[in-house]
mmCIF file of C-alpha atoms and ligand atoms in Angstrom:
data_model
loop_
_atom_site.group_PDB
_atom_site.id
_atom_site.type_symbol
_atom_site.label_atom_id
_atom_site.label_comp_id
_atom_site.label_asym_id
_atom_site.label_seq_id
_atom_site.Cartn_x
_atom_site.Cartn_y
_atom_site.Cartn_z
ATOM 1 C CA UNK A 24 0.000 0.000 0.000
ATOM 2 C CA UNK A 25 1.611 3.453 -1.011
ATOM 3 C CA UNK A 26 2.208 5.972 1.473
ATOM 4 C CA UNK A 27 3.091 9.784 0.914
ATOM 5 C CA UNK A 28 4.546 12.462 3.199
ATOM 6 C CA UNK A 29 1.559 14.629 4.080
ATOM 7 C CA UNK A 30 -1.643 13.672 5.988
ATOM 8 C CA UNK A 31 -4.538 15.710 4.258
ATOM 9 C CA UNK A 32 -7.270 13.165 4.295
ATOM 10 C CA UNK A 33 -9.132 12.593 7.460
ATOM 11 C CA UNK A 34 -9.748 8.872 5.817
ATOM 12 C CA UNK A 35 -5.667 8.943 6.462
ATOM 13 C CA UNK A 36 -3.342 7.972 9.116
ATOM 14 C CA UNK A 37 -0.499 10.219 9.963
ATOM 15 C CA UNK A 38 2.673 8.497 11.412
ATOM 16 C CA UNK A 39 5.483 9.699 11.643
ATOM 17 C CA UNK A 40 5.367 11.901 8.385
ATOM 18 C CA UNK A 41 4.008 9.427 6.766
ATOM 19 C CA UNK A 42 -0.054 9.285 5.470
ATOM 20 C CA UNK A 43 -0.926 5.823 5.304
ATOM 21 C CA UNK A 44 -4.498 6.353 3.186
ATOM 22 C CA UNK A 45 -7.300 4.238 4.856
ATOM 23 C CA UNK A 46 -10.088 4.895 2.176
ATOM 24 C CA UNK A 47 -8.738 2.921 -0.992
ATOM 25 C CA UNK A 48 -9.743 -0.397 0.814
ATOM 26 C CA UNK A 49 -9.326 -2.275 4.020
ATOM 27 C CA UNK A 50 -5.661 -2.703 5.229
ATOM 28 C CA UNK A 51 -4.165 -6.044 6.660
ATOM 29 C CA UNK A 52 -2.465 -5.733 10.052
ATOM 30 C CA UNK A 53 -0.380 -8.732 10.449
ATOM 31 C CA UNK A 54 0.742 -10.208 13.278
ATOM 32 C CA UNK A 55 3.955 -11.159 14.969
ATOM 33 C CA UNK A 56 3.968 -12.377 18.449
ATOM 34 C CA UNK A 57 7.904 -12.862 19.991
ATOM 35 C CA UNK A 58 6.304 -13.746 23.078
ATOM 36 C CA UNK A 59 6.787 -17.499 24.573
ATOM 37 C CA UNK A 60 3.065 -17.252 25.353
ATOM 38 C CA UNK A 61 0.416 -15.991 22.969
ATOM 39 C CA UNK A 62 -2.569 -17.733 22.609
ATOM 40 C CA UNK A 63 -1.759 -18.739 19.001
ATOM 41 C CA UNK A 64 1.197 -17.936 17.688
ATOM 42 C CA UNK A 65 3.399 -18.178 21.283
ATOM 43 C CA UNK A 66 6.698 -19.670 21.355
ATOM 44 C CA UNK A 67 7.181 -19.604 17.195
ATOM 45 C CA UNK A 68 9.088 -16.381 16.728
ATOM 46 C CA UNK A 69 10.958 -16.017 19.708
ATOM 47 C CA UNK A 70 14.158 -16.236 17.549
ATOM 48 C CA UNK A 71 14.726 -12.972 15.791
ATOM 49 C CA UNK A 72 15.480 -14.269 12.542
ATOM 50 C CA UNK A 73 12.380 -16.658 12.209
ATOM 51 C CA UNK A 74 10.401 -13.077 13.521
ATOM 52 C CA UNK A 75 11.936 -11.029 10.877
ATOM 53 C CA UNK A 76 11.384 -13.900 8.544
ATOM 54 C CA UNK A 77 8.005 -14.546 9.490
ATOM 55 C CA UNK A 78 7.224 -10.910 8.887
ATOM 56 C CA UNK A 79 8.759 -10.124 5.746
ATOM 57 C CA UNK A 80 7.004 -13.197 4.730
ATOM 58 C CA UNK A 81 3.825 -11.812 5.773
ATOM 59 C CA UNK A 82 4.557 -8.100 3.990
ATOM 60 C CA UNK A 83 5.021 -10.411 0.683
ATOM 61 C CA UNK A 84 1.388 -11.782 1.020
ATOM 62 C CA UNK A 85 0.376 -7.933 1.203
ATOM 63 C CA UNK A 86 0.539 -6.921 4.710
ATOM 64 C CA UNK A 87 -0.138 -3.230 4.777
ATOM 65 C CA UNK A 88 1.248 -3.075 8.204
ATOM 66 C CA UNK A 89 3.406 -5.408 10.761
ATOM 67 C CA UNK A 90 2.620 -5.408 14.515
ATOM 68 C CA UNK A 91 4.914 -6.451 17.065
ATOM 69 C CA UNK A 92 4.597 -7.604 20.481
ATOM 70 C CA UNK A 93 6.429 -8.978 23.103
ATOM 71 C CA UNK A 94 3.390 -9.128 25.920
ATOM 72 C CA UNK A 95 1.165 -11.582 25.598
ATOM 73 C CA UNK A 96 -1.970 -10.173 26.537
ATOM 74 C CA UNK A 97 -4.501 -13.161 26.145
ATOM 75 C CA UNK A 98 -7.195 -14.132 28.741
ATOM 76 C CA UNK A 99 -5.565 -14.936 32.013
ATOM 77 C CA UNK A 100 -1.404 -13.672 31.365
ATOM 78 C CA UNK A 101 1.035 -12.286 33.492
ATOM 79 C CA UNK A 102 2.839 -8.741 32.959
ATOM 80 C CA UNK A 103 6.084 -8.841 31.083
ATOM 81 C CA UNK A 104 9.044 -6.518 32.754
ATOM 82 C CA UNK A 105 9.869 -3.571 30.711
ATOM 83 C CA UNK A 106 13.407 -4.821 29.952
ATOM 84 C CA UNK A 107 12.489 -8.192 29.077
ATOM 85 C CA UNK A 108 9.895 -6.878 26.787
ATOM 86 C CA UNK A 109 12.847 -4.442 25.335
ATOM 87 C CA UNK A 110 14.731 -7.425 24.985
ATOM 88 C CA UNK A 111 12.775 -9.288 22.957
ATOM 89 C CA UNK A 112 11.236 -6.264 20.878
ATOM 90 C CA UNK A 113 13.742 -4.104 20.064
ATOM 91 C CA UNK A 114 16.159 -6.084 17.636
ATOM 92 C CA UNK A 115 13.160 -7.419 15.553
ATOM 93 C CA UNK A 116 11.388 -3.720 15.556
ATOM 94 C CA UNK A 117 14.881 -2.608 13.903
ATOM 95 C CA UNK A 118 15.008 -5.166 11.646
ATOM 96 C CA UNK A 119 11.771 -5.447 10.436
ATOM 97 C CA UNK A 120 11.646 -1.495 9.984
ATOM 98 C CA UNK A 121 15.414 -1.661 7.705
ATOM 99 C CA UNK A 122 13.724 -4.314 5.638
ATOM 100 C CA UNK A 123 10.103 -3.532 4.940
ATOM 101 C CA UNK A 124 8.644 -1.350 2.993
ATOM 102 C CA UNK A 125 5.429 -1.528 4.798
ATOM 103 C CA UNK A 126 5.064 0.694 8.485
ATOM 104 C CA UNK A 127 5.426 -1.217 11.655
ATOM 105 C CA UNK A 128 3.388 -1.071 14.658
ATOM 106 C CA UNK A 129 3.861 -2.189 17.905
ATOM 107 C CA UNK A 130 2.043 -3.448 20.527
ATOM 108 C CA UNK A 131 2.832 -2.408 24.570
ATOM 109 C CA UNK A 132 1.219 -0.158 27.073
ATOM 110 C CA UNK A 133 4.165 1.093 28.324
ATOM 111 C CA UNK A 134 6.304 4.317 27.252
ATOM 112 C CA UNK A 135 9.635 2.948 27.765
ATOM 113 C CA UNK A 136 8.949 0.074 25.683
ATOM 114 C CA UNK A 137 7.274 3.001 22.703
ATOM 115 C CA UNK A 138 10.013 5.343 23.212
ATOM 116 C CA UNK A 139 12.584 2.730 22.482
ATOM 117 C CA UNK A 140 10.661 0.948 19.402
ATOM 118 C CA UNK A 141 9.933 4.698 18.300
ATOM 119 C CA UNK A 142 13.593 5.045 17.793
ATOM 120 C CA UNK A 143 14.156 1.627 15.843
ATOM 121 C CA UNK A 144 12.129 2.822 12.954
ATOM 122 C CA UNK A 145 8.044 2.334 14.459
ATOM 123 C CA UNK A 146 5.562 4.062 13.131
ATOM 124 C CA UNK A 147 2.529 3.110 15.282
ATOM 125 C CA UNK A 148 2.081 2.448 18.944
ATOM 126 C CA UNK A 149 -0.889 -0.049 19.592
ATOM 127 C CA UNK A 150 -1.806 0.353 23.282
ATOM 128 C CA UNK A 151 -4.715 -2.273 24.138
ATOM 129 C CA UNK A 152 -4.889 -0.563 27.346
ATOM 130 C CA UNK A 153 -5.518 3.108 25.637
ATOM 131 C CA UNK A 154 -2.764 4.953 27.373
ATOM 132 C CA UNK A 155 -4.410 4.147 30.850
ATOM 133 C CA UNK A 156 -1.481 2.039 31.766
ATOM 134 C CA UNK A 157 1.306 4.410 31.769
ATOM 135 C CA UNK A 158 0.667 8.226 31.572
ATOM 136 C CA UNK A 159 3.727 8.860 29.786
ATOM 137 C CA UNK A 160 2.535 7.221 26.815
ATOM 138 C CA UNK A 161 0.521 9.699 24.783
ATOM 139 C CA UNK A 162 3.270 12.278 25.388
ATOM 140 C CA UNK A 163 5.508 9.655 23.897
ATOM 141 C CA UNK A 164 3.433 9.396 20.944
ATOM 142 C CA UNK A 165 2.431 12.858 20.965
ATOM 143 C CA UNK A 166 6.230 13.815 20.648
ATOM 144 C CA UNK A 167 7.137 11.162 17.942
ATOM 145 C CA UNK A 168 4.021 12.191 15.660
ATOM 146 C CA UNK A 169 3.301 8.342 16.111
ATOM 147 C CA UNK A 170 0.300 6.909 15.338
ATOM 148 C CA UNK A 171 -1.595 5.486 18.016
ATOM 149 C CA UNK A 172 -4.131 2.503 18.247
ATOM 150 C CA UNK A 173 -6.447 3.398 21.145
ATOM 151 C CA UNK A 174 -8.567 -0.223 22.352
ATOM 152 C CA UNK A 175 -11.368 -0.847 24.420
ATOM 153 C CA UNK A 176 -10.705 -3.718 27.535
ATOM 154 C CA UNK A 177 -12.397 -4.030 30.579
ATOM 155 C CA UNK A 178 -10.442 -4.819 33.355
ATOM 156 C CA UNK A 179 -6.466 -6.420 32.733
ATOM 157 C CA UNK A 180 -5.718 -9.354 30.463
ATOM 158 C CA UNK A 181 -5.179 -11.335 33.991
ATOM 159 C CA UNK A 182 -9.068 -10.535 35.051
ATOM 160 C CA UNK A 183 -10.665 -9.864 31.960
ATOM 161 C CA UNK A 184 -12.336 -12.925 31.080
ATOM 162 C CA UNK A 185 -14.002 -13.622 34.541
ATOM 163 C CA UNK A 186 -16.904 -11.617 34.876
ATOM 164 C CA UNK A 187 -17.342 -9.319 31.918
ATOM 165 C CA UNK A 188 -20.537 -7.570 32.416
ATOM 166 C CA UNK A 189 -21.933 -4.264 30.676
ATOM 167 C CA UNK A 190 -25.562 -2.962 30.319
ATOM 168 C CA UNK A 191 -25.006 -1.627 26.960
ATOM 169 C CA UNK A 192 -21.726 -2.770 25.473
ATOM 170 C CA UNK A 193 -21.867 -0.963 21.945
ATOM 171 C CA UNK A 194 -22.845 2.339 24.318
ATOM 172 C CA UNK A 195 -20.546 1.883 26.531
ATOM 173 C CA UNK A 196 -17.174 0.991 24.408
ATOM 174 C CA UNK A 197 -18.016 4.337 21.890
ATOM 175 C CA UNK A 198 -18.429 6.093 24.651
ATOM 176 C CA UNK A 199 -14.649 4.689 26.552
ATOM 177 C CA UNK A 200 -13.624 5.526 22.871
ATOM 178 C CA UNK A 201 -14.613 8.794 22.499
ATOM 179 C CA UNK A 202 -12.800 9.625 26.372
ATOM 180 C CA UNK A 203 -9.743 7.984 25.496
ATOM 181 C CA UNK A 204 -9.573 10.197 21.983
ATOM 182 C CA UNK A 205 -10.009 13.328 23.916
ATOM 183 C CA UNK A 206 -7.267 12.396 26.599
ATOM 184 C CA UNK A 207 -4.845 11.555 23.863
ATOM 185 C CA UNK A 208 -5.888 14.641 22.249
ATOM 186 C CA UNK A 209 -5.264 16.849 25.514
ATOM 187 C CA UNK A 210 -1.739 15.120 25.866
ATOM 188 C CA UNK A 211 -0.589 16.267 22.186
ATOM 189 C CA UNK A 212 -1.864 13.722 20.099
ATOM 190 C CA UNK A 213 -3.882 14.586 16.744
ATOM 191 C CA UNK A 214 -7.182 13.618 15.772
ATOM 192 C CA UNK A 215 -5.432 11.865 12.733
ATOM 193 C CA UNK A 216 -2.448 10.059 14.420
ATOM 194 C CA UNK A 217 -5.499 8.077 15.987
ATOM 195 C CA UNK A 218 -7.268 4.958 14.831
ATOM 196 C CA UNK A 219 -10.191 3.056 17.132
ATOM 197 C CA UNK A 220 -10.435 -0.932 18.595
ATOM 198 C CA UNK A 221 -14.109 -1.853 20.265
ATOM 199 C CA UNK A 222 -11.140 -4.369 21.580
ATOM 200 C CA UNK A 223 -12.775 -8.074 20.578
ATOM 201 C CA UNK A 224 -12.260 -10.191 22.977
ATOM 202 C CA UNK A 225 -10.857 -7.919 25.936
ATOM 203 C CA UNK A 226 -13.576 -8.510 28.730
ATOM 204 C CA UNK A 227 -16.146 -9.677 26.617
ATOM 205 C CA UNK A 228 -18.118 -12.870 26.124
ATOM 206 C CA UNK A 229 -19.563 -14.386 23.006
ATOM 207 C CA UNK A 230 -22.791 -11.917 23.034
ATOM 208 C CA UNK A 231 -20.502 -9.260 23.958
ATOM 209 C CA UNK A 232 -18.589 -10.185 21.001
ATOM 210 C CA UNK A 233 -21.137 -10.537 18.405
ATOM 211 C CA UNK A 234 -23.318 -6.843 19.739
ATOM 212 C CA UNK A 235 -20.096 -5.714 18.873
ATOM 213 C CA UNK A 236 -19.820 -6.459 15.375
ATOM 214 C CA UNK A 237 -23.204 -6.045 14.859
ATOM 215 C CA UNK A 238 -22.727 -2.553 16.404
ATOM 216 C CA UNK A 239 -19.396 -1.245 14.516
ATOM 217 C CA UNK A 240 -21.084 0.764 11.866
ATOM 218 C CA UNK A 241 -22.162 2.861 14.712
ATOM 219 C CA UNK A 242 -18.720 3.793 15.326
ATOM 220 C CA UNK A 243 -18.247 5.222 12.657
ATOM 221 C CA UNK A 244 -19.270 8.971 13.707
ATOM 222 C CA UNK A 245 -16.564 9.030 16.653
ATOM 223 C CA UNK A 246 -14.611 10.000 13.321
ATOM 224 C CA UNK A 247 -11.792 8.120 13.147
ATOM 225 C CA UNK A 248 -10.778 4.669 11.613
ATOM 226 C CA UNK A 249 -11.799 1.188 12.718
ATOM 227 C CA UNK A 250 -9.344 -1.623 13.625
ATOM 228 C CA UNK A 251 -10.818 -4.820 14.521
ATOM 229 C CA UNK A 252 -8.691 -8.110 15.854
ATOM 230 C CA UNK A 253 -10.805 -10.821 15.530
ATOM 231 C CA UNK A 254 -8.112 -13.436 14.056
ATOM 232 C CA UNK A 255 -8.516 -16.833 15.878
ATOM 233 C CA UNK A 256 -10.010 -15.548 18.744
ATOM 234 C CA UNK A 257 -11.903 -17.495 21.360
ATOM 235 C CA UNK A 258 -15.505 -16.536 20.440
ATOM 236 C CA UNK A 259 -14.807 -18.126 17.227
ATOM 237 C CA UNK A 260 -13.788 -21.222 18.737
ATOM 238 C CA UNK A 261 -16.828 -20.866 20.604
ATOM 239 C CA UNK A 262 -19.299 -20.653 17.790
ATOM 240 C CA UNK A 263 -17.519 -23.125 15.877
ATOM 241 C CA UNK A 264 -15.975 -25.853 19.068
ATOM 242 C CA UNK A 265 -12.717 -25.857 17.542
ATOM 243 C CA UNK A 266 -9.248 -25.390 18.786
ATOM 244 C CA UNK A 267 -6.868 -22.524 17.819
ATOM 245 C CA UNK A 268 -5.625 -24.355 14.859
ATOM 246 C CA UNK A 269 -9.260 -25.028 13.402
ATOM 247 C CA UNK A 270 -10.700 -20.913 13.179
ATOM 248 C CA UNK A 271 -9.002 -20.168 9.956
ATOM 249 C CA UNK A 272 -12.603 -19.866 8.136
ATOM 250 C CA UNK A 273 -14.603 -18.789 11.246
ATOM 251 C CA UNK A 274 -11.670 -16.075 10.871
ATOM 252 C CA UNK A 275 -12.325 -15.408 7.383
ATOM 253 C CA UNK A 276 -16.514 -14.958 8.304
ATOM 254 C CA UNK A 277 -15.710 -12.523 11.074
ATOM 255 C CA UNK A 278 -13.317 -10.875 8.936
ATOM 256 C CA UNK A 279 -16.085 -9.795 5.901
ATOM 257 C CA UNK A 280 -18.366 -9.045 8.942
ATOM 258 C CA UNK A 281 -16.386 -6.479 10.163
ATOM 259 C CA UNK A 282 -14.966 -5.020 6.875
ATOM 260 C CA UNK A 283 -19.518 -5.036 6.122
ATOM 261 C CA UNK A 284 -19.287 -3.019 9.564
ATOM 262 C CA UNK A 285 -16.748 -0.628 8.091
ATOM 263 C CA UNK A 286 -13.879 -1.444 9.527
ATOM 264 C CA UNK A 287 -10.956 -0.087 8.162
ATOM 265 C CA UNK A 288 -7.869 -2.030 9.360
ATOM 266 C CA UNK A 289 -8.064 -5.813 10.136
ATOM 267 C CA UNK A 290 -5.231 -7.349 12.903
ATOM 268 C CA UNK A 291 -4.457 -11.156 11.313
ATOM 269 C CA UNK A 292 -2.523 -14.035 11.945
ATOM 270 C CA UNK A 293 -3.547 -15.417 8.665
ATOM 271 C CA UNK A 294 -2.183 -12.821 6.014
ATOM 272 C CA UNK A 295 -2.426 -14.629 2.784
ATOM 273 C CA UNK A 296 -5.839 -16.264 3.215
ATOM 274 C CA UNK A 297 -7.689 -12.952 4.532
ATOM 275 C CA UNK A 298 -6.082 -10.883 1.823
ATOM 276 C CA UNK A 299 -8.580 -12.956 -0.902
ATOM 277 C CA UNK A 300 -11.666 -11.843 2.231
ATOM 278 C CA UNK A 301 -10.694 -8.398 1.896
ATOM 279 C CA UNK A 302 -10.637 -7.944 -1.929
ATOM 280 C CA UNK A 303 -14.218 -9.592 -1.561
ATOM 281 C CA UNK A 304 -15.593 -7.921 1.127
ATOM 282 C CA UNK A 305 -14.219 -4.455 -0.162
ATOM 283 C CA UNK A 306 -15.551 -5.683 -3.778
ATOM 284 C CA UNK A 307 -18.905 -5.947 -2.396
ATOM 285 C CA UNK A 308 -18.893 -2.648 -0.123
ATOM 286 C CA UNK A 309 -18.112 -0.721 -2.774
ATOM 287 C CA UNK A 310 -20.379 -2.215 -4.879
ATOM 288 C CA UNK A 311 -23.024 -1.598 -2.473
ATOM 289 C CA UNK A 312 -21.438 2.273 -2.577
ATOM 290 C CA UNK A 313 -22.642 2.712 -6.539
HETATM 291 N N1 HH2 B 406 -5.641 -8.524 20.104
HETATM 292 C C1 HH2 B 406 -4.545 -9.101 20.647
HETATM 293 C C2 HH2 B 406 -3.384 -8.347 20.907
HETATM 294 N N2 HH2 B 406 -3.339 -7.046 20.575
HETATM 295 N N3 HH2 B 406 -4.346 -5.113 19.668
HETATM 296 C C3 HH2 B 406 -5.411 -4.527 19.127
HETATM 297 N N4 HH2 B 406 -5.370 -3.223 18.814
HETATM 298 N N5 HH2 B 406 -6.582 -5.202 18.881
HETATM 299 C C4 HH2 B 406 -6.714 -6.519 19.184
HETATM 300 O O1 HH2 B 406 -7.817 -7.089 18.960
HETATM 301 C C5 HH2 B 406 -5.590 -7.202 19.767
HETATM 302 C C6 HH2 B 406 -4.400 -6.441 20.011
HETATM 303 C C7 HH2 B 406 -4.584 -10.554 21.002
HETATM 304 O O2 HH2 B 406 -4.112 -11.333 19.939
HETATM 305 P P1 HH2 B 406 -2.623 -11.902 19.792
HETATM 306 O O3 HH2 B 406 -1.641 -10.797 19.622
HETATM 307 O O4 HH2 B 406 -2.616 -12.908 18.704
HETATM 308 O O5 HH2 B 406 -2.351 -12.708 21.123
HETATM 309 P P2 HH2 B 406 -1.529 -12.399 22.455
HETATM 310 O O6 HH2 B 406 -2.116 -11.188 23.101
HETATM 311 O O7 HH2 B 406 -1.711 -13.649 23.281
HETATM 312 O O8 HH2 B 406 -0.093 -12.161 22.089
#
């Protein structure tokens, strides 16, 4: 996907300089995981070179993006230390940023961990927690001209899947959107470094899940992009009773839901196979456009 220098278009993202245009089509967000623990992916890229591999393979099956963690943040983990996450981030971030041609994004909460990725060559900072975790954070990403990936969770990935409970959970995650835009925004950030997550998954159950996908057209007016992360995620294994291994195609069906629901960036595992869901999905939104 091209990129030029100048953000003009609100339907853009600006990162560091760079515009990366969000209305020509849904973008592909892969993933890459050098954690020993993610729910799907854990354990595989822990070696840098198999990370940088597995990325650049992933920018060659059209990745738009790359996004890097080194926290695992599914149902039930521990906190990583800053300099262990450092440790394992850092050398792939640079690597990954000298080779691709695509931006990179990276996943933490906390402003040490941004400030140094910032300086390997990141674009994007993806805080799940929405820069309540550290208060640095948004000036980090306010002073880099970063972009910033602002999700919805309730409670911490440790608690989150006990007791998730919300009267109204389409009201209630536009409305934690729409407070966590203005508190970037009063910290320095700009309306356009920002792009929105109803968070899938985080403190949510199946229902919670589905309201929210049938709900993310509404998000639309909090004026900024959608990202959704659906990719292999629990409530799919729900639906369908399969393992991790076995959501490839319930992937793929909550994929085209959420591109039908307008969103604008998609978070995979599964690069390759969801690039084919995209061109169809898009086909048929704009399509449905004429
Ligand atoms: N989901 C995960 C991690 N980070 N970031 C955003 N913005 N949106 C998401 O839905 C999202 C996210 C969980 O997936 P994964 O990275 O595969 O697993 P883990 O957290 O176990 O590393």
């Amino acid at each position: 996907m091209p990129t030029s220098n100048t953000a003009q278009s609100p339907e853009a993202l600006r990162a560091r300089g760079r515009a990366i245009p969000l209305d020509a089509g849904p973008l592909l967000m892969g993933i890459l995981n050098v954690t020993p623990d993610s729910f799907s992916d854990g354990g595989l890229y822990l070696d840098p070179e198999a990370a940088v591999a597995h990325a650049m393979a992933m920018v060659e099956q059209g990745a738009d993006l790359i996004d890097i963690g080194a926290e695992s943040s599914r149902p039930g983990s521990d906190p990583v230390g800053e300099e262990e996450e450092i440790r394992r981030l850092i050398p792939v971030v640079s690597e990954v940023c000298r080779r691709a041609s695509v931006p990179v994004s990276v996943d933490t909460t906390k402003a040490g961990v941004a400030r140094r990725a910032l300086d390997a060559g990141a674009a994007i900072i993806n805080d799940i927690s929405a820069l309540r975790s550290d208060p640095r954070m948004g000036q980090v990403v306010a002073e880099a001209g970063a972009g910033l990936v602002l999700m919805h969770m309730q409670g911490t990935p440790k608690t989150m899947h006990l007791a998730p409970s919300y009267r109204d959970v389409v009201a209630e995650v536009r409305q934690f959107l729409a407070e966590r835009m203005r508190a970037a925004q009063d910290v320095g950030v700009c309306q356009e470094q920002i792009l929105l997550d109803p968070g899938i998954g985080f403190g949510k159950n199946l229902e919670h899940n589905l309201s929210l996908l049938e709900g993310l057209e509404s998000f639309a007016s909090l004026g900024r992009p959608i990202l959704v992360g659906v990719s292999r995620k629990a409530f799919i294994g729900q639906v369908l009773d399969r393992p991790i291994g076995e959501r490839l195609m319930g992937t793929a069906a909550a994929v085209a839901i959420a591109i039908l629901g307008g969103a604008r960036v998609l978070r995979v595992h599964d690069v390759a196979q969801m690039r084919d869901v995209v061109k169809v999905a898009h086909a048929f939104m704009r399509r449905r456009a004429q």
